PDB file of C-alpha atoms in Angstrom:
ATOM      1  CA  MET A   2      27.660 -81.784 -30.315  1.00 64.00           C
ATOM      2  CA  HIS A   3      23.945 -81.171 -31.889  1.00 85.00           C
ATOM      3  CA  ILE A   4      22.629 -79.959 -28.302  1.00 87.00           C
ATOM      4  CA  TRP A   5      24.846 -76.873 -28.705  1.00 85.00           C
ATOM      5  CA  VAL A   6      24.013 -76.268 -31.904  1.00 87.00           C
ATOM      6  CA  VAL A   7      19.878 -76.019 -30.691  1.00 89.00           C
ATOM      7  CA  LEU A   8      21.007 -73.412 -27.372  1.00 87.00           C
ATOM      8  CA  PHE A   9      23.558 -71.379 -29.822  1.00 86.00           C
ATOM      9  CA  VAL A  10      19.980 -71.168 -32.366  1.00 89.00           C
ATOM     10  CA  LEU A  11      17.790 -70.509 -29.430  1.00 88.00           C
ATOM     11  CA  TYR A  12      20.600 -67.515 -27.986  1.00 87.00           C
ATOM     12  CA  PHE A  13      20.183 -65.502 -30.898  1.00 86.00           C
ATOM     13  CA  GLY A  14      16.504 -66.338 -31.854  1.00 86.00           C
ATOM     14  CA  LEU A  15      16.108 -64.929 -27.896  1.00 82.00           C
ATOM     15  CA  LEU A  16      18.542 -61.679 -28.693  1.00 77.00           C
ATOM     16  CA  GLY A  17      16.465 -61.647 -31.938  1.00 79.00           C
ATOM     17  CA  PHE A  18      13.354 -61.340 -30.657  1.00 79.00           C
ATOM     18  CA  GLY A  19      13.954 -59.135 -27.779  1.00 73.00           C
ATOM     19  CA  MET A  20      15.544 -56.645 -30.485  1.00 72.00           C
ATOM     20  CA  PHE A  21      11.736 -56.360 -31.812  1.00 74.00           C
ATOM     21  CA  TYR A  22       9.544 -57.518 -29.097  1.00 69.00           C
ATOM     22  CA  ARG A  23      10.448 -53.969 -26.112  1.00 64.00           C
ATOM     23  CA  GLN A  24       6.935 -54.377 -23.978  1.00 62.00           C
ATOM     24  CA  GLN A  25       8.543 -54.120 -21.414  1.00 62.00           C
ATOM     25  CA  THR A  26      12.137 -54.473 -19.391  1.00 62.00           C
ATOM     26  CA  MET A  27      12.956 -57.510 -17.970  1.00 61.00           C
ATOM     27  CA  ARG A  28      13.290 -58.104 -14.611  1.00 64.00           C
ATOM     28  CA  GLY A  29      13.569 -60.941 -11.723  1.00 65.00           C
ATOM     29  CA  PRO A  30      15.959 -61.767  -9.499  1.00 65.00           C
ATOM     30  CA  TRP A  31      17.331 -65.079 -12.096  1.00 63.00           C
ATOM     31  CA  PHE A  32      17.339 -62.473 -15.004  1.00 64.00           C
ATOM     32  CA  PHE A  33      19.779 -60.677 -12.650  1.00 63.00           C
ATOM     33  CA  LEU A  34      21.849 -63.666 -12.481  1.00 64.00           C
ATOM     34  CA  LEU A  35      22.591 -63.793 -16.222  1.00 66.00           C
ATOM     35  CA  ARG A  36      22.845 -60.440 -16.985  1.00 63.00           C
ATOM     36  CA  ALA A  37      26.435 -60.813 -16.902  1.00 60.00           C
ATOM     37  CA  PHE A  38      25.850 -63.252 -20.777  1.00 64.00           C
ATOM     38  CA  PHE A  39      23.515 -59.815 -21.834  1.00 61.00           C
ATOM     39  CA  PRO A  40      24.893 -56.711 -23.114  1.00 60.00           C
ATOM     40  CA  ASN A  41      24.084 -53.144 -21.543  1.00 60.00           C
ATOM     41  CA  TRP A  42      23.179 -51.393 -24.600  1.00 60.00           C
ATOM     42  CA  GLN A  43      21.501 -48.637 -22.870  1.00 59.00           C
ATOM     43  CA  PHE A  44      24.041 -47.033 -24.408  1.00 55.00           C
ATOM     44  CA  TYR A  45      22.196 -46.419 -27.707  1.00 56.00           C
ATOM     45  CA  HIS A  46      18.713 -45.458 -26.733  1.00 58.00           C
ATOM     46  CA  LEU A  47      19.994 -42.226 -26.294  1.00 59.00           C
ATOM     47  CA  VAL A  48      22.688 -39.363 -25.237  1.00 68.00           C
ATOM     48  CA  GLY A  49      22.658 -38.743 -21.851  1.00 75.00           C
ATOM     49  CA  PRO A  50      25.441 -38.748 -18.425  1.00 85.00           C
ATOM     50  CA  VAL A  51      27.334 -41.541 -18.372  1.00 86.00           C
ATOM     51  CA  PRO A  52      28.445 -42.980 -14.692  1.00 90.00           C
ATOM     52  CA  HIS A  53      31.918 -42.886 -13.387  1.00 90.00           C
ATOM     53  CA  LEU A  54      33.057 -43.445 -10.584  1.00 93.00           C
ATOM     54  CA  TYR A  55      35.266 -41.211  -8.255  1.00 93.00           C
ATOM     55  CA  VAL A  56      37.446 -42.863  -5.468  1.00 92.00           C
ATOM     56  CA  ARG A  57      39.381 -40.909  -2.516  1.00 91.00           C
ATOM     57  CA  PHE A  58      41.382 -42.298   0.349  1.00 88.00           C
ATOM     58  CA  ALA A  59      43.816 -40.926   3.462  1.00 87.00           C
ATOM     59  CA  PRO A  60      45.575 -42.986   5.617  1.00 83.00           C
ATOM     60  CA  ALA A  61      44.594 -44.298   8.871  1.00 77.00           C
ATOM     61  CA  ASP A  62      46.067 -40.963  10.084  1.00 78.00           C
ATOM     62  CA  GLY A  63      46.124 -37.899   7.683  1.00 79.00           C
ATOM     63  CA  GLU A  64      43.224 -36.873   5.672  1.00 87.00           C
ATOM     64  CA  TRP A  65      41.811 -37.563   2.950  1.00 88.00           C
ATOM     65  CA  GLY A  66      42.984 -37.040  -0.769  1.00 86.00           C
ATOM     66  CA  GLU A  67      41.364 -35.093  -3.616  1.00 90.00           C
ATOM     67  CA  TRP A  68      38.674 -37.700  -5.369  1.00 91.00           C
ATOM     68  CA  GLN A  69      40.180 -39.196  -8.220  1.00 90.00           C
ATOM     69  CA  TRP A  70      38.287 -41.151 -11.757  1.00 89.00           C
ATOM     70  CA  ILE A  71      39.130 -44.309 -12.050  1.00 88.00           C
ATOM     71  CA  TYR A  72      38.502 -45.535 -15.692  1.00 82.00           C
ATOM     72  CA  PRO A  73      40.532 -48.746 -16.394  1.00 73.00           C
ATOM     73  CA  ARG A  74      42.024 -48.747 -19.176  1.00 75.00           C
ATOM     74  CA  GLN A  75      44.866 -50.745 -21.225  1.00 75.00           C
ATOM     75  CA  PRO A  76      47.476 -48.927 -23.637  1.00 80.00           C
ATOM     76  CA  ARG A  77      46.615 -51.081 -26.722  1.00 82.00           C
ATOM     77  CA  THR A  78      48.896 -52.993 -28.433  1.00 84.00           C
ATOM     78  CA  VAL A  79      49.276 -55.311 -31.169  1.00 86.00           C
ATOM     79  CA  TRP A  80      49.406 -58.381 -29.456  1.00 85.00           C
ATOM     80  CA  ARG A  81      46.135 -57.587 -27.563  1.00 81.00           C
ATOM     81  CA  LEU A  82      44.264 -57.495 -30.783  1.00 80.00           C
ATOM     82  CA  PHE A  83      44.191 -61.451 -30.143  1.00 86.00           C
ATOM     83  CA  HIS A  84      44.448 -61.898 -25.969  1.00 88.00           C
ATOM     84  CA  ASN A  85      43.851 -59.572 -23.924  1.00 86.00           C
ATOM     85  CA  PRO A  86      42.288 -60.255 -21.238  1.00 87.00           C
ATOM     86  CA  TRP A  87      43.296 -57.831 -18.818  1.00 86.00           C
ATOM     87  CA  GLY A  88      41.247 -55.568 -21.009  1.00 85.00           C
ATOM     88  CA  ASN A  89      37.662 -57.774 -20.372  1.00 84.00           C
ATOM     89  CA  ARG A  90      38.387 -57.404 -16.733  1.00 86.00           C
ATOM     90  CA  ASP A  91      38.308 -53.823 -17.044  1.00 86.00           C
ATOM     91  CA  LEU A  92      34.850 -53.515 -19.343  1.00 85.00           C
ATOM     92  CA  ALA A  93      33.669 -55.355 -16.541  1.00 86.00           C
ATOM     93  CA  LEU A  94      33.851 -53.489 -13.775  1.00 88.00           C
ATOM     94  CA  GLN A  95      32.959 -50.653 -16.025  1.00 87.00           C
ATOM     95  CA  ASN A  96      30.168 -52.721 -16.906  1.00 87.00           C
ATOM     96  CA  LEU A  97      29.611 -53.046 -13.153  1.00 89.00           C
ATOM     97  CA  VAL A  98      29.733 -49.280 -12.774  1.00 90.00           C
ATOM     98  CA  ASP A  99      27.169 -48.801 -15.505  1.00 88.00           C
ATOM     99  CA  HIS A 100      24.985 -51.610 -13.988  1.00 88.00           C
ATOM    100  CA  LEU A 101      25.466 -49.733 -10.605  1.00 90.00           C
ATOM    101  CA  SER A 102      23.383 -46.964 -11.843  1.00 89.00           C
ATOM    102  CA  SER A 103      20.997 -48.451 -13.469  1.00 87.00           C
ATOM    103  CA  ASP A 104      20.488 -50.231  -9.786  1.00 88.00           C
ATOM    104  CA  THR A 105      20.224 -47.063  -7.758  1.00 89.00           C
ATOM    105  CA  LYS A 106      19.083 -45.618 -10.600  1.00 87.00           C
ATOM    106  CA  GLU A 107      15.522 -48.187 -10.189  1.00 86.00           C
ATOM    107  CA  LEU A 108      15.829 -47.991  -6.324  1.00 86.00           C
ATOM    108  CA  GLY A 109      14.906 -43.702  -6.468  1.00 81.00           C
ATOM    109  CA  GLU A 110      16.026 -40.880  -4.531  1.00 80.00           C
ATOM    110  CA  GLY A 111      17.100 -41.470  -1.101  1.00 77.00           C
ATOM    111  CA  ALA A 112      16.908 -45.459  -0.644  1.00 82.00           C
ATOM    112  CA  ASP A 113      19.194 -47.663   0.872  1.00 86.00           C
ATOM    113  CA  ALA A 114      21.603 -49.018  -2.317  1.00 87.00           C
ATOM    114  CA  SER A 115      24.258 -51.558   0.445  1.00 87.00           C
ATOM    115  CA  HIS A 116      22.263 -53.928   0.091  1.00 88.00           C
ATOM    116  CA  LEU A 117      22.712 -54.729  -4.046  1.00 89.00           C
ATOM    117  CA  VAL A 118      24.455 -56.690  -5.167  1.00 89.00           C
ATOM    118  CA  SER A 119      26.238 -54.281  -7.846  1.00 89.00           C
ATOM    119  CA  TYR A 120      26.831 -52.015  -4.877  1.00 91.00           C
ATOM    120  CA  GLN A 121      29.017 -54.515  -2.620  1.00 92.00           C
ATOM    121  CA  LEU A 122      31.057 -55.899  -5.538  1.00 91.00           C
ATOM    122  CA  VAL A 123      31.670 -51.681  -6.815  1.00 92.00           C
ATOM    123  CA  CYS A 124      33.047 -50.840  -3.141  1.00 92.00           C
ATOM    124  CA  ARG A 125      35.425 -54.047  -2.990  1.00 93.00           C
ATOM    125  CA  TYR A 126      36.327 -52.583  -6.736  1.00 91.00           C
ATOM    126  CA  ALA A 127      37.314 -49.256  -4.624  1.00 90.00           C
ATOM    127  CA  GLN A 128      38.390 -50.942  -2.029  1.00 90.00           C
ATOM    128  CA  GLN A 129      41.161 -52.955  -4.269  1.00 88.00           C
ATOM    129  CA  MET A 130      42.078 -49.229  -6.096  1.00 86.00           C
ATOM    130  CA  ALA A 131      42.393 -47.432  -2.504  1.00 84.00           C
ATOM    131  CA  ARG A 132      44.844 -50.148  -1.718  1.00 83.00           C
ATOM    132  CA  GLN A 133      46.795 -49.622  -5.083  1.00 82.00           C
ATOM    133  CA  ASN A 134      47.547 -45.918  -4.480  1.00 75.00           C
ATOM    134  CA  MET A 135      48.356 -46.166  -0.967  1.00 71.00           C
ATOM    135  CA  ALA A 136      50.922 -48.407  -1.629  1.00 66.00           C
ATOM    136  CA  GLN A 137      53.117 -46.672   1.898  1.00 61.00           C
ATOM    137  CA  ALA A 138      50.192 -46.746   3.790  1.00 59.00           C
ATOM    138  CA  ASN A 139      49.345 -49.992   5.548  1.00 66.00           C
ATOM    139  CA  GLN A 140      46.050 -49.116   6.327  1.00 78.00           C
ATOM    140  CA  GLY A 141      43.309 -46.208   5.797  1.00 84.00           C
ATOM    141  CA  MET A 142      40.228 -45.672   4.956  1.00 88.00           C
ATOM    142  CA  CYS A 143      38.665 -45.052   1.372  1.00 90.00           C
ATOM    143  CA  GLN A 144      35.512 -44.108  -0.178  1.00 92.00           C
ATOM    144  CA  LEU A 145      33.806 -43.821  -3.471  1.00 93.00           C
ATOM    145  CA  GLU A 146      31.462 -41.554  -5.602  1.00 93.00           C
ATOM    146  CA  LEU A 147      29.161 -42.342  -8.244  1.00 93.00           C
ATOM    147  CA  ARG A 148      28.805 -39.398 -10.083  1.00 92.00           C
ATOM    148  CA  LEU A 149      26.501 -39.112 -13.914  1.00 90.00           C
ATOM    149  CA  GLU A 150      29.019 -36.630 -15.504  1.00 87.00           C
ATOM    150  CA  ARG A 151      28.019 -35.095 -19.307  1.00 85.00           C
ATOM    151  CA  PRO A 152      31.734 -34.540 -21.413  1.00 78.00           C
ATOM    152  CA  SER A 153      32.353 -32.484 -24.457  1.00 77.00           C
ATOM    153  CA  PRO A 154      35.565 -31.710 -26.188  1.00 79.00           C
ATOM    154  CA  HIS A 155      35.218 -28.891 -23.808  1.00 82.00           C
ATOM    155  CA  GLY A 156      35.339 -30.676 -20.603  1.00 77.00           C
ATOM    156  CA  LEU A 157      32.244 -31.525 -18.775  1.00 74.00           C
ATOM    157  CA  ILE A 158      28.999 -29.737 -19.054  1.00 81.00           C
ATOM    158  CA  SER A 159      27.876 -31.240 -15.774  1.00 81.00           C
ATOM    159  CA  SER A 160      28.644 -33.579 -12.958  1.00 83.00           C
ATOM    160  CA  ASP A 161      25.780 -34.893 -10.412  1.00 86.00           C
ATOM    161  CA  THR A 162      26.496 -36.820  -7.536  1.00 87.00           C
ATOM    162  CA  VAL A 163      24.140 -40.213  -7.384  1.00 87.00           C
ATOM    163  CA  LEU A 164      26.036 -41.830  -4.708  1.00 90.00           C
ATOM    164  CA  ARG A 165      28.410 -41.311  -1.892  1.00 91.00           C
ATOM    165  CA  SER A 166      29.451 -44.515   0.411  1.00 91.00           C
ATOM    166  CA  PRO A 167      30.344 -44.482   3.963  1.00 89.00           C
ATOM    167  CA  SER A 168      34.049 -44.402   4.687  1.00 89.00           C
ATOM    168  CA  MET A 169      35.247 -48.111   3.986  1.00 89.00           C
ATOM    169  CA  PRO A 170      38.796 -49.007   5.707  1.00 87.00           C
ATOM    170  CA  CYS A 171      40.925 -50.249   3.212  1.00 80.00           C
TER     171      CYS A 171
END
C-alpha cells in the first residue's frame, strides 16, 4: 500500500512540475507510449482551428458518397453520470484524432504520415465507421480526411484539409 502512495505523489509532483517548468516539449518513443496517461492540454493554449475527422465510402461497384463528419457523442443520461464506458471510449477516439493532427503538424508539409501509429489507428477507426454505415453492402472502399476547422455560432469560418488518405478497403 505504501508504494501506491509514493507513486501517486510522484505522479502529481511531475504534473505540477510540468505546469510551471515549460522550457521544451517532452518527446521520444517512451513518452509516446505513456502519453495516453497524460491529458492533451493544448486546447487551453490558444483558440484556434479544431481537428475534425471526415470519412466517405463507396460500395465495390458504386460511386463515392459525401464526406461525413465523424464526431462520436453519446446521449446524456443520469446513469452515464456514474457509469460511462462508451463516453470514455468516444473521448479516447477524439483524443486520437487530436494526436494525429499534432503528429501531422510535427511531420511538416508534404511528409508521409502512413508510418505514424496514430494514423494507422485513425485509419482503422475510419474503416470501422464506414463498415457501420455500409451495412447493406458486403465490401467497399473508404477514405478519411483530417480537416482543421474554425467553428462559429453561424457555421464554419474556415476549413483546411490537412491530410487525405488513399482509398482503403472496408
